[in-house]
mmCIF file of C-alpha atoms in Angstrom:
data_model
loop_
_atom_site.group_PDB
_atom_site.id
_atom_site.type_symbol
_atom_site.label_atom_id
_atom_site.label_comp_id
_atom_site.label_asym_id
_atom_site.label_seq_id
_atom_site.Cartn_x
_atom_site.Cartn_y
_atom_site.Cartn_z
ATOM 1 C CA UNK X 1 -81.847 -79.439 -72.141
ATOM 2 C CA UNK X 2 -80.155 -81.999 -73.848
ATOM 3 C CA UNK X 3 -77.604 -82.430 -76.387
ATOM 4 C CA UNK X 4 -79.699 -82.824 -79.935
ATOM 5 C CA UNK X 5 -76.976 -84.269 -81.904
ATOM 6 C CA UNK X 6 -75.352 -86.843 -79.023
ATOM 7 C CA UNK X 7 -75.064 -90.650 -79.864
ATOM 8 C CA UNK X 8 -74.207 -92.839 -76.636
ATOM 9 C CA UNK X 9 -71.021 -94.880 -77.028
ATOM 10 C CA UNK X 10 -70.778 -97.718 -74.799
ATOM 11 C CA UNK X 11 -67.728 -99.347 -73.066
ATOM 12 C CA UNK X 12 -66.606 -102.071 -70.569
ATOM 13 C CA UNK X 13 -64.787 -98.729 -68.264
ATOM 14 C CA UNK X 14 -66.149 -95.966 -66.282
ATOM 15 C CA UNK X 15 -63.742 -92.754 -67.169
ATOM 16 C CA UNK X 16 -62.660 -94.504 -70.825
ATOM 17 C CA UNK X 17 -66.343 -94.804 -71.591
ATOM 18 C CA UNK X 18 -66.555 -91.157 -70.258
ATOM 19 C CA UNK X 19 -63.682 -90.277 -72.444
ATOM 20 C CA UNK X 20 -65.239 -91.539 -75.638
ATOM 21 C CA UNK X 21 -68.410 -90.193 -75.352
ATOM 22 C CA UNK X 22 -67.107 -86.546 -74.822
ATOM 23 C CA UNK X 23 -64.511 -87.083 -77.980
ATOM 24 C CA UNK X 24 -67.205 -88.883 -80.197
ATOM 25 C CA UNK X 25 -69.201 -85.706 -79.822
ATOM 26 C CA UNK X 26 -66.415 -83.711 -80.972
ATOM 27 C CA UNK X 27 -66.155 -85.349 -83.478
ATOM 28 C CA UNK X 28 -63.527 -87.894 -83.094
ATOM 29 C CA UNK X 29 -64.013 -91.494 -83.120
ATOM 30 C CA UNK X 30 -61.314 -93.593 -81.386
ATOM 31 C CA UNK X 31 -62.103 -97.006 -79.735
ATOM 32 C CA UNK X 32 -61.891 -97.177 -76.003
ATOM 33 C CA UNK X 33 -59.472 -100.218 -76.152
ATOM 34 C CA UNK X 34 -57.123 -96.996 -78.002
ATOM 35 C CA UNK X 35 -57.877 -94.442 -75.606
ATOM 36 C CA UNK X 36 -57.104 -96.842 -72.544
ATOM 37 C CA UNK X 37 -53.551 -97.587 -74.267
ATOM 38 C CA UNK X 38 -52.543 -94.030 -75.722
ATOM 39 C CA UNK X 39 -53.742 -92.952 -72.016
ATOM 40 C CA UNK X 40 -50.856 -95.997 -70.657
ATOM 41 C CA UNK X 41 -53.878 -96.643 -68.013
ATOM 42 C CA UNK X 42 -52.409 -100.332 -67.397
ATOM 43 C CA UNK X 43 -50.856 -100.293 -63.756
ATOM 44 C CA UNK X 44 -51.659 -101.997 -60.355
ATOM 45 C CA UNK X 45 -51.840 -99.862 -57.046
ATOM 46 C CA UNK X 46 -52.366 -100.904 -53.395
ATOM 47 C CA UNK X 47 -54.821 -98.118 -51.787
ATOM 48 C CA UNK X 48 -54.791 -98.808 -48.079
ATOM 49 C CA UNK X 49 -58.148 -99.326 -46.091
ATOM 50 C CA UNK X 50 -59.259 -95.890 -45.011
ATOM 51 C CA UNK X 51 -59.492 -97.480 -41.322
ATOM 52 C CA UNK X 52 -56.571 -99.599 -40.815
ATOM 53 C CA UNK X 53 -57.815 -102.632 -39.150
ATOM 54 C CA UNK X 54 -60.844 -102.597 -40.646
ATOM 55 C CA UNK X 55 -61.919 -103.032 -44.194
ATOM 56 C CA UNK X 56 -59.977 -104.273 -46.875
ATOM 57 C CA UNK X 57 -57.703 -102.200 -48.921
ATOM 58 C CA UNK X 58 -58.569 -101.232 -52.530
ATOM 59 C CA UNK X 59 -56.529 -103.198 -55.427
ATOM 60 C CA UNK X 60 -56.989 -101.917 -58.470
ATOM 61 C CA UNK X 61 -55.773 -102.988 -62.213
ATOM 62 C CA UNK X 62 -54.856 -99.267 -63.665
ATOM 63 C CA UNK X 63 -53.199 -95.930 -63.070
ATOM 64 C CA UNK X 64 -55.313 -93.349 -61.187
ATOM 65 C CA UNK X 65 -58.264 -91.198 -61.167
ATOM 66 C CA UNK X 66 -58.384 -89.098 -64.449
ATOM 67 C CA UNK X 67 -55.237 -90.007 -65.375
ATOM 68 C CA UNK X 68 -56.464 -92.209 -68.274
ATOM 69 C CA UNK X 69 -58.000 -89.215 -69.989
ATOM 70 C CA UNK X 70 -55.186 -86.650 -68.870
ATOM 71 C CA UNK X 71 -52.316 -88.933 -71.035
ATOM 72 C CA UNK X 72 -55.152 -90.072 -73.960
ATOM 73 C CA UNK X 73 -56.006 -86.307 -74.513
ATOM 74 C CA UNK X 74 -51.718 -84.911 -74.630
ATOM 75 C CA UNK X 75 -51.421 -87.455 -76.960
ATOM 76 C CA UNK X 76 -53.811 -86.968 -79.575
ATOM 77 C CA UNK X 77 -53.424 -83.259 -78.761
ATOM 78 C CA UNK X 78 -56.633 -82.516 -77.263
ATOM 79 C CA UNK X 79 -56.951 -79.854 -74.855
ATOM 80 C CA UNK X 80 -58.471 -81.201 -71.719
ATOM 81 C CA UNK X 81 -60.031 -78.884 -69.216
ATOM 82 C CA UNK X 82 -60.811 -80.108 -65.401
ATOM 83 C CA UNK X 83 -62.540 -78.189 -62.794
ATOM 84 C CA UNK X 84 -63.686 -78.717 -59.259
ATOM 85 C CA UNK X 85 -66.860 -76.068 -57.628
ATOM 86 C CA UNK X 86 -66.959 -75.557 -54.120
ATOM 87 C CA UNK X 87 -70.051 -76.274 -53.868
ATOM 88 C CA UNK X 88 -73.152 -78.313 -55.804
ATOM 89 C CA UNK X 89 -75.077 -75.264 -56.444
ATOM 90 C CA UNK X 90 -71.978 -73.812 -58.590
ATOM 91 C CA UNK X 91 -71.613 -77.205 -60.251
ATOM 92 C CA UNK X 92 -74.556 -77.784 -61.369
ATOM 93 C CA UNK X 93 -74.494 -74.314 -62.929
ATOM 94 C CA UNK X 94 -71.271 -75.008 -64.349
ATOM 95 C CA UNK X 95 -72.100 -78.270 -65.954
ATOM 96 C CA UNK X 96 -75.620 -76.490 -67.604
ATOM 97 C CA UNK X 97 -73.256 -73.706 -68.979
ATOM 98 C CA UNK X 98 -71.196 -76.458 -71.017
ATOM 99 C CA UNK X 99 -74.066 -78.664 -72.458
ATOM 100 C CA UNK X 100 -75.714 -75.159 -72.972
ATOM 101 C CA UNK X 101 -71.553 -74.574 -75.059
ATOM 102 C CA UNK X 102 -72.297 -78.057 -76.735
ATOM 103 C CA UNK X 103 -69.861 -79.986 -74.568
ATOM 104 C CA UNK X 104 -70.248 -83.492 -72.797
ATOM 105 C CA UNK X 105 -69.394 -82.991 -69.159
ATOM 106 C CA UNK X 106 -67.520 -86.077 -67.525
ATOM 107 C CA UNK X 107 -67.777 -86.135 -64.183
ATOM 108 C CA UNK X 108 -66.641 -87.829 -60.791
ATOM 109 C CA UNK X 109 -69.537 -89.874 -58.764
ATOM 110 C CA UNK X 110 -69.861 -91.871 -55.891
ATOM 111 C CA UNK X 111 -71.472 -95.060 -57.035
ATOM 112 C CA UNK X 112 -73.499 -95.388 -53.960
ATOM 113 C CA UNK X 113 -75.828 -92.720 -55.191
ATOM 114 C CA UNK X 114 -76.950 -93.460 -58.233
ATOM 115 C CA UNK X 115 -80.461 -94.817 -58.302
ATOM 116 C CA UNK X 116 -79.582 -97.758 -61.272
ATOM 117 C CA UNK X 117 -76.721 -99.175 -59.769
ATOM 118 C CA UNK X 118 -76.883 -102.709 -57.717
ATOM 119 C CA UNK X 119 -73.912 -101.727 -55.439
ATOM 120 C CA UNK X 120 -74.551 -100.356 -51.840
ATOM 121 C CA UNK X 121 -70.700 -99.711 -51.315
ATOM 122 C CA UNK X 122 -69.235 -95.718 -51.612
ATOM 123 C CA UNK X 123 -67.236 -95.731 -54.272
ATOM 124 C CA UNK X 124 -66.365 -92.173 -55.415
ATOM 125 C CA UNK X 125 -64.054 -92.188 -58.280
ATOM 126 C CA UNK X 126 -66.430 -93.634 -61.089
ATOM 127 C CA UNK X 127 -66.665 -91.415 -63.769
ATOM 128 C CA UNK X 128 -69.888 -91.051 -65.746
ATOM 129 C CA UNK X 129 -70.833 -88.638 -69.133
ATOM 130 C CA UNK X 130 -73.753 -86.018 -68.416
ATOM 131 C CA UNK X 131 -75.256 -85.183 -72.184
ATOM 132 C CA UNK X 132 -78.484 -83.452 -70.744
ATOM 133 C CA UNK X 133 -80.247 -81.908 -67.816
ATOM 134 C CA UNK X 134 -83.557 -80.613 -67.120
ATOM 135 C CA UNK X 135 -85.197 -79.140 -63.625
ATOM 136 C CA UNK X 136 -85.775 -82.564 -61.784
ATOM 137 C CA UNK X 137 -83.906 -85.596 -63.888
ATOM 138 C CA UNK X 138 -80.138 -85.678 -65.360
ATOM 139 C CA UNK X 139 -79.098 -87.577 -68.672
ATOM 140 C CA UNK X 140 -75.893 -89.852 -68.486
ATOM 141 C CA UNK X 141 -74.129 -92.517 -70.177
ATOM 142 C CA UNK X 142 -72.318 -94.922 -67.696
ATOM 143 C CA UNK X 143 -70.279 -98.502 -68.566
ATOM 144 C CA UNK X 144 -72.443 -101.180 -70.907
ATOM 145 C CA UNK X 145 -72.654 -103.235 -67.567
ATOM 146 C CA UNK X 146 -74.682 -100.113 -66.205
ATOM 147 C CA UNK X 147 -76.811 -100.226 -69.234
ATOM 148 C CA UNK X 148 -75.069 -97.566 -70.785
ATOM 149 C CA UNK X 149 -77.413 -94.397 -71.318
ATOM 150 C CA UNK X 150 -79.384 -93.927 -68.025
ATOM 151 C CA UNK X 151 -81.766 -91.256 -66.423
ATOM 152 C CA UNK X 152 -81.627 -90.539 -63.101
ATOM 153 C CA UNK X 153 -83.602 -87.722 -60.803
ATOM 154 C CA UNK X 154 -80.833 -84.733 -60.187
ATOM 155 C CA UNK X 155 -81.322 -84.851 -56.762
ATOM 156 C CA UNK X 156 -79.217 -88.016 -57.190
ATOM 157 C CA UNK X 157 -76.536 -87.120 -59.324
ATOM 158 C CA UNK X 158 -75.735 -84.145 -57.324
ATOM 159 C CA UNK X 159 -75.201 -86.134 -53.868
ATOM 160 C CA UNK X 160 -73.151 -88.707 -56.081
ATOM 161 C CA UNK X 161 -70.989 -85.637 -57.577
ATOM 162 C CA UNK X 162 -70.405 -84.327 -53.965
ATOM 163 C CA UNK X 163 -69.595 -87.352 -52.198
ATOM 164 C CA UNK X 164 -66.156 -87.761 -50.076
ATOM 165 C CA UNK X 165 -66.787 -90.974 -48.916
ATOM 166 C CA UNK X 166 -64.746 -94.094 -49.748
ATOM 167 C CA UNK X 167 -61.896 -94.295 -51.967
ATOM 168 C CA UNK X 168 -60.104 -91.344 -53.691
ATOM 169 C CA UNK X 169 -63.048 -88.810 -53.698
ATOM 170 C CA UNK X 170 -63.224 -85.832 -56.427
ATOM 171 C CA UNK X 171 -65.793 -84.079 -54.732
ATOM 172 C CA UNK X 172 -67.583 -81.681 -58.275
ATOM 173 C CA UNK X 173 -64.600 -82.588 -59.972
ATOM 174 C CA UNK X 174 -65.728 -82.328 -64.151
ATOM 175 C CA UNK X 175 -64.263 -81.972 -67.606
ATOM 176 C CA UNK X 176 -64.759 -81.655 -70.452
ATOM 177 C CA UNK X 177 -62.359 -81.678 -73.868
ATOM 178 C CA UNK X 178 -62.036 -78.471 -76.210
ATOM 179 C CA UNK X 179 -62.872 -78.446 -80.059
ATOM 180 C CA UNK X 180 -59.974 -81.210 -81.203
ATOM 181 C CA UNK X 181 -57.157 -80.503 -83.780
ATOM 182 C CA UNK X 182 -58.189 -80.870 -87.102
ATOM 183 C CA UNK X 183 -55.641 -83.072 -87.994
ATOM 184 C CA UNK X 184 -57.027 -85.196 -85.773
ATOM 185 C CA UNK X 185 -60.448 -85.479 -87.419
ATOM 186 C CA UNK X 186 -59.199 -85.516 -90.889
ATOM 187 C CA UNK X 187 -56.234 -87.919 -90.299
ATOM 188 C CA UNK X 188 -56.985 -89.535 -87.276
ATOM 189 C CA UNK X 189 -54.861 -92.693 -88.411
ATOM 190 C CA UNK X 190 -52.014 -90.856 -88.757
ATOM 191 C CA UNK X 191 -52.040 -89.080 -85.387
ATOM 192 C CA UNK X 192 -52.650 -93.094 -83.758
ATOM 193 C CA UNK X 193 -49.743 -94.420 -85.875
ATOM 194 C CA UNK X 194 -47.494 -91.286 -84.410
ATOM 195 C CA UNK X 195 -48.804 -92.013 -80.960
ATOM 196 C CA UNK X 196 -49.064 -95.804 -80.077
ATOM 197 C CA UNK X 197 -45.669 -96.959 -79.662
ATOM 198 C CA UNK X 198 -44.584 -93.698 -77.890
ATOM 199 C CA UNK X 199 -47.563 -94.508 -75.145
ATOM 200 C CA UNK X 200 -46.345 -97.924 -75.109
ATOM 201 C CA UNK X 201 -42.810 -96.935 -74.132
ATOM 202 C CA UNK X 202 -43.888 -95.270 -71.615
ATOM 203 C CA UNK X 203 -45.902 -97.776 -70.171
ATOM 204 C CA UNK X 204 -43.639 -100.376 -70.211
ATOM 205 C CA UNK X 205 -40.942 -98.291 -69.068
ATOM 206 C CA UNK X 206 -43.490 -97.526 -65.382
ATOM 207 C CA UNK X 207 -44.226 -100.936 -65.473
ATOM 208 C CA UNK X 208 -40.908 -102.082 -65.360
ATOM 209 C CA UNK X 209 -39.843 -99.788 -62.816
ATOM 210 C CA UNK X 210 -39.401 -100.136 -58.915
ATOM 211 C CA UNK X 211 -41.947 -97.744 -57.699
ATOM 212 C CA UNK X 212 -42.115 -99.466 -54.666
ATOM 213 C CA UNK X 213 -44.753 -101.528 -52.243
ATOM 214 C CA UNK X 214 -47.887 -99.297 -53.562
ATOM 215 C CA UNK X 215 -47.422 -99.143 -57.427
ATOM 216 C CA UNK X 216 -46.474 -101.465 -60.315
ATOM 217 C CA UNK X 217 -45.132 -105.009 -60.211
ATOM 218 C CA UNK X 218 -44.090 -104.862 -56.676
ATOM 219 C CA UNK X 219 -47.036 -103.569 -55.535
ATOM 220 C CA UNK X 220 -48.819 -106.625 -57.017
ATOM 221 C CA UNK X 221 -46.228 -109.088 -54.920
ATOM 222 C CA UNK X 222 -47.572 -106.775 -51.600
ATOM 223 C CA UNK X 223 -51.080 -108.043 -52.167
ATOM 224 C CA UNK X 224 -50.056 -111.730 -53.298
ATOM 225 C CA UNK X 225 -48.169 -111.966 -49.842
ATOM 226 C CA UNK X 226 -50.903 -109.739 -47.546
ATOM 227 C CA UNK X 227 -53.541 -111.628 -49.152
ATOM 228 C CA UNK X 228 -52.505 -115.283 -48.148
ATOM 229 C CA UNK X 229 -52.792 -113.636 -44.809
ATOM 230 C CA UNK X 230 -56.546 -112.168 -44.716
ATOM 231 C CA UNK X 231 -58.134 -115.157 -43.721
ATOM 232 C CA UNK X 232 -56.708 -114.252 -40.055
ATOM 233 C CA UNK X 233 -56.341 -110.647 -41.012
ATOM 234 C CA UNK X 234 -59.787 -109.266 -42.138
ATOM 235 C CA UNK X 235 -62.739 -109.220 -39.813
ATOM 236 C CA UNK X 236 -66.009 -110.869 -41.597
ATOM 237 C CA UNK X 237 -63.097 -112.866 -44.130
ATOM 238 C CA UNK X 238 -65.827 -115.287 -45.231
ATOM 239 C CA UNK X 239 -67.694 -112.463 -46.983
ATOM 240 C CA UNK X 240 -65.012 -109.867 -47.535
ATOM 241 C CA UNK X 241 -62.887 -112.403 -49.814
ATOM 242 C CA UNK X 242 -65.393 -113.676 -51.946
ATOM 243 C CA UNK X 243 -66.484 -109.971 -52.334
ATOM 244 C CA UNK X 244 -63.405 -108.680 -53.303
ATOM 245 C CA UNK X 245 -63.361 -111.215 -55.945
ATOM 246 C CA UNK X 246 -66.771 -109.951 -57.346
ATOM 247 C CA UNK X 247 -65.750 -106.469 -56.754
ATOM 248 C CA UNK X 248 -62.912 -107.102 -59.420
ATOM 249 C CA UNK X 249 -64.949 -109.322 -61.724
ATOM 250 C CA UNK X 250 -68.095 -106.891 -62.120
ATOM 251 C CA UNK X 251 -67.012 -103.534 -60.797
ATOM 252 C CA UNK X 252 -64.240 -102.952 -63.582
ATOM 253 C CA UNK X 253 -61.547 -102.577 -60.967
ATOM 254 C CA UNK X 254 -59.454 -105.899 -60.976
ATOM 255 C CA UNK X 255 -56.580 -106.725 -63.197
ATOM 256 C CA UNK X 256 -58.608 -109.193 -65.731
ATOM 257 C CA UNK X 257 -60.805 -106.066 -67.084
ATOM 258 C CA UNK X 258 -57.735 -104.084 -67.332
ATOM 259 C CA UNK X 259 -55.361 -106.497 -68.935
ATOM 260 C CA UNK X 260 -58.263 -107.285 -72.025
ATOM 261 C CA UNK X 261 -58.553 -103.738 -72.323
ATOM 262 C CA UNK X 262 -54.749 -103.145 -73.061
ATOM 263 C CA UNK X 263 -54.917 -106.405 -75.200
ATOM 264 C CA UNK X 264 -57.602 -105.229 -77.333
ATOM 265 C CA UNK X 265 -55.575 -101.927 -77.574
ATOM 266 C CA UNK X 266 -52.381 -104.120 -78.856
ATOM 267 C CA UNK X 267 -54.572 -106.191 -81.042
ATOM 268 C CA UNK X 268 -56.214 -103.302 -82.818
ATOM 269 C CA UNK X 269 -52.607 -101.458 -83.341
ATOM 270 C CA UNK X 270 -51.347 -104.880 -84.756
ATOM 271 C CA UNK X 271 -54.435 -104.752 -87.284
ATOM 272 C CA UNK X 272 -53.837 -101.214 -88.052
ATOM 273 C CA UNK X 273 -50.624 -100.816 -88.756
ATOM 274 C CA UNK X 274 -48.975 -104.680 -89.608
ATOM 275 C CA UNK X 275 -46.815 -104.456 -86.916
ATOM 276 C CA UNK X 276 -45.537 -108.179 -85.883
ATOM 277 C CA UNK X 277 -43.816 -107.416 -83.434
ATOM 278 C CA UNK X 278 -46.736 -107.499 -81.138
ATOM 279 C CA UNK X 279 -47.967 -110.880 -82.028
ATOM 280 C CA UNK X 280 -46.365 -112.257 -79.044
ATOM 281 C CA UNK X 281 -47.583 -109.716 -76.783
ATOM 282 C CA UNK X 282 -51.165 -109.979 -77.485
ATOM 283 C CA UNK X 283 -51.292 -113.348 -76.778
ATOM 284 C CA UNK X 284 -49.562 -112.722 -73.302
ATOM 285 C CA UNK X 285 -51.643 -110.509 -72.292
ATOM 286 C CA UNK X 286 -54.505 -112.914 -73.617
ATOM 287 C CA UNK X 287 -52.470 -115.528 -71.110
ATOM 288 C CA UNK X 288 -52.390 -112.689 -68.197
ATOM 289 C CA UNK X 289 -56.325 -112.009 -68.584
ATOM 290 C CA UNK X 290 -57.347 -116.122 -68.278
ATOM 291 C CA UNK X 291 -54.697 -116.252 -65.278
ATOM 292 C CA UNK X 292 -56.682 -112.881 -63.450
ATOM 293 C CA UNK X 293 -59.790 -114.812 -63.725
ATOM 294 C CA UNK X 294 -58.450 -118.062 -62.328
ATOM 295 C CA UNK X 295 -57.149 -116.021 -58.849
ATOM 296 C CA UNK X 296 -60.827 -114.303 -59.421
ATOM 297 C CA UNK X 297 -62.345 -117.268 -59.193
ATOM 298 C CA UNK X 298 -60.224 -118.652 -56.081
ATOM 299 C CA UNK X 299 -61.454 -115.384 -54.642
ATOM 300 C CA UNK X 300 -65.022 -115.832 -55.118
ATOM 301 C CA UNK X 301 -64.924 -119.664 -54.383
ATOM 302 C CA UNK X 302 -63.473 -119.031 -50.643
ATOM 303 C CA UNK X 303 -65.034 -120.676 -48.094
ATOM 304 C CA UNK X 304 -62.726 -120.312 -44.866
ATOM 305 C CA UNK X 305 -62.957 -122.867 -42.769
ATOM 306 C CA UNK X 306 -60.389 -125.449 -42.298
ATOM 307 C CA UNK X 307 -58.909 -125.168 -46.066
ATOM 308 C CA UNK X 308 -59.698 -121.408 -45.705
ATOM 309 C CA UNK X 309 -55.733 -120.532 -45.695
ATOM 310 C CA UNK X 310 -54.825 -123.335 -47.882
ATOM 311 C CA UNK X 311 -57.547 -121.184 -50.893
ATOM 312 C CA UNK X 312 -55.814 -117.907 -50.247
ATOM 313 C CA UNK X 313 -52.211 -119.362 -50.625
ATOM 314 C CA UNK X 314 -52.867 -120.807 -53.629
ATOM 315 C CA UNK X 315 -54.279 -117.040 -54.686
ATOM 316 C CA UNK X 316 -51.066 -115.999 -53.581
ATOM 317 C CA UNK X 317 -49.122 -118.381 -55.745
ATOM 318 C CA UNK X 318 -51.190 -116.985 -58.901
ATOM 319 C CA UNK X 319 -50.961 -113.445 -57.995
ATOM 320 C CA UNK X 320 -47.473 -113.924 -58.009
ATOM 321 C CA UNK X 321 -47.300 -115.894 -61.203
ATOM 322 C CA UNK X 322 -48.829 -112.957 -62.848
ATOM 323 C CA UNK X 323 -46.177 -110.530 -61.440
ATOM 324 C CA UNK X 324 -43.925 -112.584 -63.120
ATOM 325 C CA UNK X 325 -45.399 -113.282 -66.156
ATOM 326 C CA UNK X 326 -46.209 -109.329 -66.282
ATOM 327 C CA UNK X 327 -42.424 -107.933 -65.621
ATOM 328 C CA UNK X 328 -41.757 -110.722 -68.654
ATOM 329 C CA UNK X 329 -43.872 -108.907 -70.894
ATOM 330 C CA UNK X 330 -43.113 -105.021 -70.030
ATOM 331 C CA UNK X 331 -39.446 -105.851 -70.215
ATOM 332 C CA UNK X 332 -39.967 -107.761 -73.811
ATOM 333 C CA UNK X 333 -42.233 -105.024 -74.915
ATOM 334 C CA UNK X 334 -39.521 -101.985 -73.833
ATOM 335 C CA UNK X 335 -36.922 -103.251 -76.514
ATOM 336 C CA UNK X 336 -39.468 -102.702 -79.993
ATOM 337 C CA UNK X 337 -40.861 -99.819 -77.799
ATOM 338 C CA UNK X 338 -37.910 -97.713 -77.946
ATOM 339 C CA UNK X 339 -36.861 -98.524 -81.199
ATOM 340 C CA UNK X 340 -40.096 -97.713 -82.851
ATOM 341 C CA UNK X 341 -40.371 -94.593 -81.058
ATOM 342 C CA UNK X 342 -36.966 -93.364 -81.273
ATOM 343 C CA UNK X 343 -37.521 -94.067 -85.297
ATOM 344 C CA UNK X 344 -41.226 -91.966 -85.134
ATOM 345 C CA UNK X 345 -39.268 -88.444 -83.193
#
């Protein structure tokens, strides 16, 4: 069966795009740039390699897994509700009982198994929408790069959903959000206007704070100074580096994809609401996002060879140019933060 009444909604992020989708069904529209900045999902983490010594570790541009959705949904006061089966056999039961309840069922997947995507790497914290199933194919909606609404056999879905390979693996881990406030659906500008500076207090208070070598500001210094290194470090480095670099440019995971989603999010609350205070904000992060590309670009242009350490030292220099450039902006956007806040309890 599928869900009669269900309109895709397509976005540039896996569990944001997720998000949307199973809140546009129930009947609340919010942008995903919104939803990634009431859910404060700008952050950068260091996720070691899973075999020290081999492999590079996993950078990524935003908080964890489900975490996005977990702060998005408290705020507008949506109940969201997260379960993990033991098995596939239970989860695909339990995921036919909610579309059978009307619900959109986001769920965890390992990338690796599903038959439209490009990428042979595991991968198994993407998060994808399910709006329909039937006895051999499943209905999703994935990221606009993924060409959003997709069909793929079940068979498929339910090795991706089970997967515990690769990086920070939900094994049948799904949700799905309750029937919203109505509030929230009648005055849904209100609820944002109470809502956006609190989330942005609280993200710039994290961001701002030493949370040491995996999380945050300093964890972005770590890979500036371990990645001038990999060129004698990694195994393979003439393929690994320029990989990485694609990895963050396409797969959604570097800080460039990140940083224009919490721009658009400070854009659209300056156009909402007047406030002027973020004018200089917006265009930092606008700054940020062309200075991700440039150390993107470094990435995929490396070559190795004799200038090989001379490319990932100058990657290095940018990397930490946006660490500084970032603490700048967190600390300048933590004094309107906590006015505006402290004004809206």
């Amino acid at each position: 069966m599928r869900l009669a009444t269900f309109q895709p909604q397509l976005g540039v992020h896996c569990e944001t795009t997720t998000l949307r989708n199973m809140l546009h069904h129930a009947g609340v529209g919010i942008s995903e740039p919104m939803l990634f900045g009431l859910g404060q999902g700008i952050d950068f983490q260091y996720w070691d390699a899973p075999d020290p010594g081999r492999g590079t570790p996993m950078l990524t541009g935003r908080i964890g897994p489900a975490l996005v959705s977990r702060n998005a949904c408290s705020a507008l006061g949506v109940e969201l509700r997260e379960s993990r089966a033991p098995d596939s056999v239970s989860a695909r039961d339990a995921a036919a009982k909610l579309l059978d309840a009307g619900h959109v069922v986001g769920m965890s997947v390992d990338i690796f198994y599903l038959d439209y995507f490009s990428s042979r790497s595991h991968f198994a914290s993407h998060y994808i929408a399910l709006y329909g199933l039937d006895d051999s194919l499943a209905y999703v909606v994935d990221t606009d790069q993924q060409g959003g609404a997709q069909t793929l056999p079940e068979d498929s879905l339910r090795r991706a959903r089970g997967s515990d390979e690769g990086f920070m693996p939900s094994p049948n881990l799904q949700m799905y959000v309750e029937r919203p406030p109505a509030r929230l659906t009648t005055d849904t500008d209100a609820v944002l206007r109470e809502q956006i500076w609190k989330a942005i207090r609280l993200t710039a208070e994290r961001m701002t704070a030493d949370r040491g070598p995996r999380c945050g500001i300093g964890a972005l210094r770590r890979a500036a100074s371990e990645i001038a290194q990999w060129g004698d470090t990694l195994a393979c480095a003439d393929e690994v580096v320029p990989g990485v670099g694609r990895f963050w440019r396409f797969a959604g995971t570097g800080g460039a994809n990140f940083r224009k989603l919490y721009r658009a999010f400070l854009f659209e609350a300056r156009q909402r609401y007047g406030d002027h205070e973020l004018d200089p904000f917006v265009d930092g992060f606008g700054d940020v996002q062309r200075q991700w590309n440039q150390a993107i670009d470094m990435l995929t242009a490396y070559r190795g060879a004799d200038d090989g350490r001379r490319q990932l030292e100058a990657v290095a220099a940018r990397l930490n140019a946006i660490a500084d450039a970032e603490q700048s902006l967190f600390e300048g956007l933590l004094v309107p933060a906590t006015k505006q806040a402290g004004e809206q309890t």
